[in-house]
Amino acid sequence: AKRVFVGRTGVLQRIADSADPALLIGPAGIGKTAVAQQLAAREERTTFLAADGVHRHASYYPFTRWLLRQTKPILPDFADVSAQFSTLTETAHLALALILGLPQGQRLLTERSNVGLKALIERSLWDAIQTLQPQGLLIFEDLHWMDNETLGVLNYIIQSKEAESYQLVLTSRDD
């Protein structure tokens, strides 16, 4: 059965017409996800990055889930990461491997400072998204459950010049 979506055409149009990121805030069950899904249905390419309450303390959790979906195997290895993101540098591959908990990425822990590693991970994740989706819609769901590292990547994305090629939609509870 097809879902019926009623009464939000004005909201959808305002978001679609805006060049700025859209933040949908409200209590649970009010329809933030439904609005995001309607926007996604209008787009050719959409990337969903969703946090959840169970894993809210896991660093980069929405990106880890996204990377796992992109590399296909349940337990990807370094070759899967390198193949899926073949246009990225070896260092970026290592950063993605670190996020996925692959042993090859551990090398970066001894080669980079904490600040340098954080910057590398943020850049590598953004580059990976752009590689697979050079424009379109990015949806960040449940900001209220996102860990600080994920919020750092989101901030990096929002501040990047390349973000102008994307419509960003973020959802959060108001509590």
PDB file of C-alpha atoms in Angstrom:
ATOM      1  CA  ALA A   1       0.000   0.000   0.000  1.00  0.00           C
ATOM      2  CA  LYS A   2       1.213   3.454  -0.863  1.00  0.00           C
ATOM      3  CA  ARG A   3       1.679   5.836   2.046  1.00  0.00           C
ATOM      4  CA  VAL A   4      -0.357   9.024   1.942  1.00  0.00           C
ATOM      5  CA  PHE A   5       1.505  12.205   2.843  1.00  0.00           C
ATOM      6  CA  VAL A   6      -0.804  15.079   3.727  1.00  0.00           C
ATOM      7  CA  GLY A   7      -0.380  18.714   4.678  1.00  0.00           C
ATOM      8  CA  ARG A   8       3.339  19.321   4.347  1.00  0.00           C
ATOM      9  CA  THR A   9       3.637  20.651   0.806  1.00  0.00           C
ATOM     10  CA  GLY A  10       4.593  24.117   2.052  1.00  0.00           C
ATOM     11  CA  VAL A  11       7.330  22.718   4.280  1.00  0.00           C
ATOM     12  CA  LEU A  12       8.662  20.534   1.476  1.00  0.00           C
ATOM     13  CA  GLN A  13       8.705  23.458  -0.948  1.00  0.00           C
ATOM     14  CA  ARG A  14      10.472  25.813   1.488  1.00  0.00           C
ATOM     15  CA  ILE A  15      13.190  23.220   2.082  1.00  0.00           C
ATOM     16  CA  ALA A  16      13.533  22.426  -1.626  1.00  0.00           C
ATOM     17  CA  ASP A  17      13.807  26.136  -2.495  1.00  0.00           C
ATOM     18  CA  SER A  18      16.437  26.897   0.147  1.00  0.00           C
ATOM     19  CA  ALA A  19      20.176  26.765  -0.442  1.00  0.00           C
ATOM     20  CA  ASP A  20      20.750  26.541   3.317  1.00  0.00           C
ATOM     21  CA  PRO A  21      20.729  23.375   5.408  1.00  0.00           C
ATOM     22  CA  ALA A  22      17.278  22.599   6.780  1.00  0.00           C
ATOM     23  CA  LEU A  23      16.888  21.589  10.418  1.00  0.00           C
ATOM     24  CA  LEU A  24      13.649  19.793  11.266  1.00  0.00           C
ATOM     25  CA  ILE A  25      13.080  19.909  15.031  1.00  0.00           C
ATOM     26  CA  GLY A  26      10.206  18.443  16.990  1.00  0.00           C
ATOM     27  CA  PRO A  27       9.077  15.756  19.387  1.00  0.00           C
ATOM     28  CA  ALA A  28       9.215  12.067  18.506  1.00  0.00           C
ATOM     29  CA  GLY A  29       6.462  11.008  16.106  1.00  0.00           C
ATOM     30  CA  ILE A  30       5.715  14.436  14.655  1.00  0.00           C
ATOM     31  CA  GLY A  31       6.827  13.448  11.133  1.00  0.00           C
ATOM     32  CA  LYS A  32      10.411  14.690  10.724  1.00  0.00           C
ATOM     33  CA  THR A  33      11.478  11.418   9.104  1.00  0.00           C
ATOM     34  CA  ALA A  34       8.404  11.429   6.869  1.00  0.00           C
ATOM     35  CA  VAL A  35       9.332  14.888   5.571  1.00  0.00           C
ATOM     36  CA  ALA A  36      12.913  13.726   4.964  1.00  0.00           C
ATOM     37  CA  GLN A  37      11.642  10.641   3.108  1.00  0.00           C
ATOM     38  CA  GLN A  38       9.392  12.767   0.903  1.00  0.00           C
ATOM     39  CA  LEU A  39      12.340  14.981   0.027  1.00  0.00           C
ATOM     40  CA  ALA A  40      14.416  11.876  -0.735  1.00  0.00           C
ATOM     41  CA  ALA A  41      11.674  10.567  -3.039  1.00  0.00           C
ATOM     42  CA  ARG A  42      12.076  13.721  -5.152  1.00  0.00           C
ATOM     43  CA  GLU A  43      15.853  13.308  -5.505  1.00  0.00           C
ATOM     44  CA  GLU A  44      17.797  11.025  -7.791  1.00  0.00           C
ATOM     45  CA  ARG A  45      20.543  10.466  -5.190  1.00  0.00           C
ATOM     46  CA  THR A  46      20.194  10.607  -1.423  1.00  0.00           C
ATOM     47  CA  THR A  47      22.560   9.638   1.355  1.00  0.00           C
ATOM     48  CA  PHE A  48      21.021   8.853   4.751  1.00  0.00           C
ATOM     49  CA  LEU A  49      23.242   9.080   7.813  1.00  0.00           C
ATOM     50  CA  ALA A  50      21.224   8.167  10.879  1.00  0.00           C
ATOM     51  CA  ALA A  51      22.198   7.936  14.520  1.00  0.00           C
ATOM     52  CA  ASP A  52      20.360   5.793  17.017  1.00  0.00           C
ATOM     53  CA  GLY A  53      19.972   5.801  20.770  1.00  0.00           C
ATOM     54  CA  VAL A  54      21.620   2.413  21.269  1.00  0.00           C
ATOM     55  CA  HIS A  55      24.904   3.392  19.576  1.00  0.00           C
ATOM     56  CA  ARG A  56      24.967   7.062  20.507  1.00  0.00           C
ATOM     57  CA  HIS A  57      28.383   6.798  22.161  1.00  0.00           C
ATOM     58  CA  ALA A  58      30.028   4.922  19.259  1.00  0.00           C
ATOM     59  CA  SER A  59      32.361   7.260  17.375  1.00  0.00           C
ATOM     60  CA  TYR A  60      31.336   7.938  13.765  1.00  0.00           C
ATOM     61  CA  TYR A  61      28.495   5.393  14.026  1.00  0.00           C
ATOM     62  CA  PRO A  62      26.302   6.813  11.193  1.00  0.00           C
ATOM     63  CA  PHE A  63      29.329   6.864   8.897  1.00  0.00           C
ATOM     64  CA  THR A  64      30.387   3.346   9.891  1.00  0.00           C
ATOM     65  CA  ARG A  65      26.915   2.074   8.965  1.00  0.00           C
ATOM     66  CA  TRP A  66      27.054   4.005   5.685  1.00  0.00           C
ATOM     67  CA  LEU A  67      30.508   2.614   4.838  1.00  0.00           C
ATOM     68  CA  LEU A  68      29.319  -0.926   5.544  1.00  0.00           C
ATOM     69  CA  ARG A  69      26.360  -0.433   3.181  1.00  0.00           C
ATOM     70  CA  GLN A  70      28.693   0.864   0.453  1.00  0.00           C
ATOM     71  CA  THR A  71      31.272  -1.915   0.692  1.00  0.00           C
ATOM     72  CA  LYS A  72      28.546  -4.620   0.662  1.00  0.00           C
ATOM     73  CA  PRO A  73      30.188  -7.514   2.566  1.00  0.00           C
ATOM     74  CA  ILE A  74      29.006  -7.894   6.147  1.00  0.00           C
ATOM     75  CA  LEU A  75      32.654  -7.837   7.185  1.00  0.00           C
ATOM     76  CA  PRO A  76      34.552  -5.825   4.570  1.00  0.00           C
ATOM     77  CA  ASP A  77      38.315  -5.950   4.317  1.00  0.00           C
ATOM     78  CA  PHE A  78      40.783  -3.318   3.191  1.00  0.00           C
ATOM     79  CA  ALA A  79      40.531  -4.456  -0.440  1.00  0.00           C
ATOM     80  CA  ASP A  80      36.747  -3.834  -0.361  1.00  0.00           C
ATOM     81  CA  VAL A  81      37.280  -0.294   0.920  1.00  0.00           C
ATOM     82  CA  SER A  82      40.008   0.413  -1.646  1.00  0.00           C
ATOM     83  CA  ALA A  83      37.880  -0.961  -4.491  1.00  0.00           C
ATOM     84  CA  GLN A  84      34.710   0.939  -3.564  1.00  0.00           C
ATOM     85  CA  PHE A  85      36.574   4.225  -3.120  1.00  0.00           C
ATOM     86  CA  SER A  86      39.250   3.700  -5.756  1.00  0.00           C
ATOM     87  CA  THR A  87      39.635   7.413  -6.555  1.00  0.00           C
ATOM     88  CA  LEU A  88      40.593   8.274  -2.975  1.00  0.00           C
ATOM     89  CA  THR A  89      44.166   8.305  -1.736  1.00  0.00           C
ATOM     90  CA  GLU A  90      45.740   5.423   0.168  1.00  0.00           C
ATOM     91  CA  THR A  91      45.729   7.630   3.276  1.00  0.00           C
ATOM     92  CA  ALA A  92      41.985   8.170   2.894  1.00  0.00           C
ATOM     93  CA  HIS A  93      41.548   4.397   2.522  1.00  0.00           C
ATOM     94  CA  LEU A  94      43.456   3.938   5.773  1.00  0.00           C
ATOM     95  CA  ALA A  95      41.230   6.505   7.512  1.00  0.00           C
ATOM     96  CA  LEU A  96      38.092   4.694   6.321  1.00  0.00           C
ATOM     97  CA  ALA A  97      39.639   1.383   7.417  1.00  0.00           C
ATOM     98  CA  LEU A  98      40.256   2.861  10.863  1.00  0.00           C
ATOM     99  CA  ILE A  99      36.591   3.875  11.135  1.00  0.00           C
ATOM    100  CA  LEU A 100      35.593   0.319  10.201  1.00  0.00           C
ATOM    101  CA  GLY A 101      37.996  -1.182  12.735  1.00  0.00           C
ATOM    102  CA  LEU A 102      40.198  -2.808  10.093  1.00  0.00           C
ATOM    103  CA  PRO A 103      43.800  -3.505  11.157  1.00  0.00           C
ATOM    104  CA  GLN A 104      45.348  -1.526   8.274  1.00  0.00           C
ATOM    105  CA  GLY A 105      43.862   1.685   9.664  1.00  0.00           C
ATOM    106  CA  GLN A 106      45.584   1.221  13.026  1.00  0.00           C
ATOM    107  CA  ARG A 107      48.814   2.435  11.438  1.00  0.00           C
ATOM    108  CA  LEU A 108      47.419   5.980  11.433  1.00  0.00           C
ATOM    109  CA  LEU A 109      47.239   5.998  15.239  1.00  0.00           C
ATOM    110  CA  THR A 110      51.032   6.098  15.427  1.00  0.00           C
ATOM    111  CA  GLU A 111      51.565   8.383  12.442  1.00  0.00           C
ATOM    112  CA  ARG A 112      49.173  11.237  13.245  1.00  0.00           C
ATOM    113  CA  SER A 113      48.401  13.479  16.170  1.00  0.00           C
ATOM    114  CA  ASN A 114      44.848  13.378  17.515  1.00  0.00           C
ATOM    115  CA  VAL A 115      44.050  16.672  15.781  1.00  0.00           C
ATOM    116  CA  GLY A 116      45.647  15.538  12.521  1.00  0.00           C
ATOM    117  CA  LEU A 117      43.831  12.210  12.634  1.00  0.00           C
ATOM    118  CA  LYS A 118      40.482  13.886  13.308  1.00  0.00           C
ATOM    119  CA  ALA A 119      40.992  16.225  10.334  1.00  0.00           C
ATOM    120  CA  LEU A 120      42.015  13.312   8.097  1.00  0.00           C
ATOM    121  CA  ILE A 121      38.959  11.265   9.065  1.00  0.00           C
ATOM    122  CA  GLU A 122      36.592  14.201   8.497  1.00  0.00           C
ATOM    123  CA  ARG A 123      38.086  14.924   5.078  1.00  0.00           C
ATOM    124  CA  SER A 124      38.172  11.243   4.081  1.00  0.00           C
ATOM    125  CA  LEU A 125      34.540  10.627   5.019  1.00  0.00           C
ATOM    126  CA  TRP A 126      33.412  13.734   3.124  1.00  0.00           C
ATOM    127  CA  ASP A 127      35.532  12.735   0.118  1.00  0.00           C
ATOM    128  CA  ALA A 128      34.025   9.225   0.221  1.00  0.00           C
ATOM    129  CA  ILE A 129      30.482  10.617   0.166  1.00  0.00           C
ATOM    130  CA  GLN A 130      31.328  12.962  -2.702  1.00  0.00           C
ATOM    131  CA  THR A 131      32.923  10.097  -4.645  1.00  0.00           C
ATOM    132  CA  LEU A 132      29.695   8.095  -4.637  1.00  0.00           C
ATOM    133  CA  GLN A 133      27.294  11.032  -4.732  1.00  0.00           C
ATOM    134  CA  PRO A 134      28.718  14.217  -6.277  1.00  0.00           C
ATOM    135  CA  GLN A 135      25.487  16.148  -5.599  1.00  0.00           C
ATOM    136  CA  GLY A 136      21.979  15.649  -4.294  1.00  0.00           C
ATOM    137  CA  LEU A 137      20.441  15.267  -0.867  1.00  0.00           C
ATOM    138  CA  LEU A 138      22.230  14.448   2.384  1.00  0.00           C
ATOM    139  CA  ILE A 139      20.004  13.575   5.318  1.00  0.00           C
ATOM    140  CA  PHE A 140      21.397  13.485   8.852  1.00  0.00           C
ATOM    141  CA  GLU A 141      18.764  11.923  11.066  1.00  0.00           C
ATOM    142  CA  ASP A 142      18.514  12.141  14.847  1.00  0.00           C
ATOM    143  CA  LEU A 143      21.158  14.758  15.645  1.00  0.00           C
ATOM    144  CA  HIS A 144      20.178  14.426  19.314  1.00  0.00           C
ATOM    145  CA  TRP A 145      21.828  10.959  19.337  1.00  0.00           C
ATOM    146  CA  MET A 146      24.924  11.778  17.278  1.00  0.00           C
ATOM    147  CA  ASP A 147      28.329  11.447  18.892  1.00  0.00           C
ATOM    148  CA  ASN A 148      30.754  14.375  18.938  1.00  0.00           C
ATOM    149  CA  GLU A 149      32.933  12.883  16.199  1.00  0.00           C
ATOM    150  CA  THR A 150      29.966  12.557  13.815  1.00  0.00           C
ATOM    151  CA  LEU A 151      28.918  16.115  14.605  1.00  0.00           C
ATOM    152  CA  GLY A 152      32.494  17.168  13.797  1.00  0.00           C
ATOM    153  CA  VAL A 153      32.214  15.585  10.343  1.00  0.00           C
ATOM    154  CA  LEU A 154      28.827  17.239   9.824  1.00  0.00           C
ATOM    155  CA  ASN A 155      30.347  20.595  10.757  1.00  0.00           C
ATOM    156  CA  TYR A 156      33.218  19.943   8.338  1.00  0.00           C
ATOM    157  CA  ILE A 157      30.738  19.164   5.554  1.00  0.00           C
ATOM    158  CA  ILE A 158      28.593  22.238   6.213  1.00  0.00           C
ATOM    159  CA  GLN A 159      31.658  24.502   6.138  1.00  0.00           C
ATOM    160  CA  SER A 160      33.062  23.012   2.935  1.00  0.00           C
ATOM    161  CA  LYS A 161      32.675  24.785  -0.396  1.00  0.00           C
ATOM    162  CA  GLU A 162      31.520  21.508  -1.998  1.00  0.00           C
ATOM    163  CA  ALA A 163      28.458  21.451   0.278  1.00  0.00           C
ATOM    164  CA  GLU A 164      26.902  23.996  -2.100  1.00  0.00           C
ATOM    165  CA  SER A 165      26.210  21.096  -4.491  1.00  0.00           C
ATOM    166  CA  TYR A 166      24.004  19.399  -1.906  1.00  0.00           C
ATOM    167  CA  GLN A 167      20.753  19.966  -0.090  1.00  0.00           C
ATOM    168  CA  LEU A 168      21.309  19.153   3.588  1.00  0.00           C
ATOM    169  CA  VAL A 169      18.433  18.111   5.798  1.00  0.00           C
ATOM    170  CA  LEU A 170      18.929  17.437   9.488  1.00  0.00           C
ATOM    171  CA  THR A 171      16.417  16.094  11.989  1.00  0.00           C
ATOM    172  CA  SER A 172      16.419  16.307  15.760  1.00  0.00           C
ATOM    173  CA  ARG A 173      14.107  16.061  18.701  1.00  0.00           C
ATOM    174  CA  ASP A 174      13.544  19.323  20.493  1.00  0.00           C
ATOM    175  CA  ASP A 175      14.354  17.921  23.927  1.00  0.00           C
TER     176      ASP A 175
END
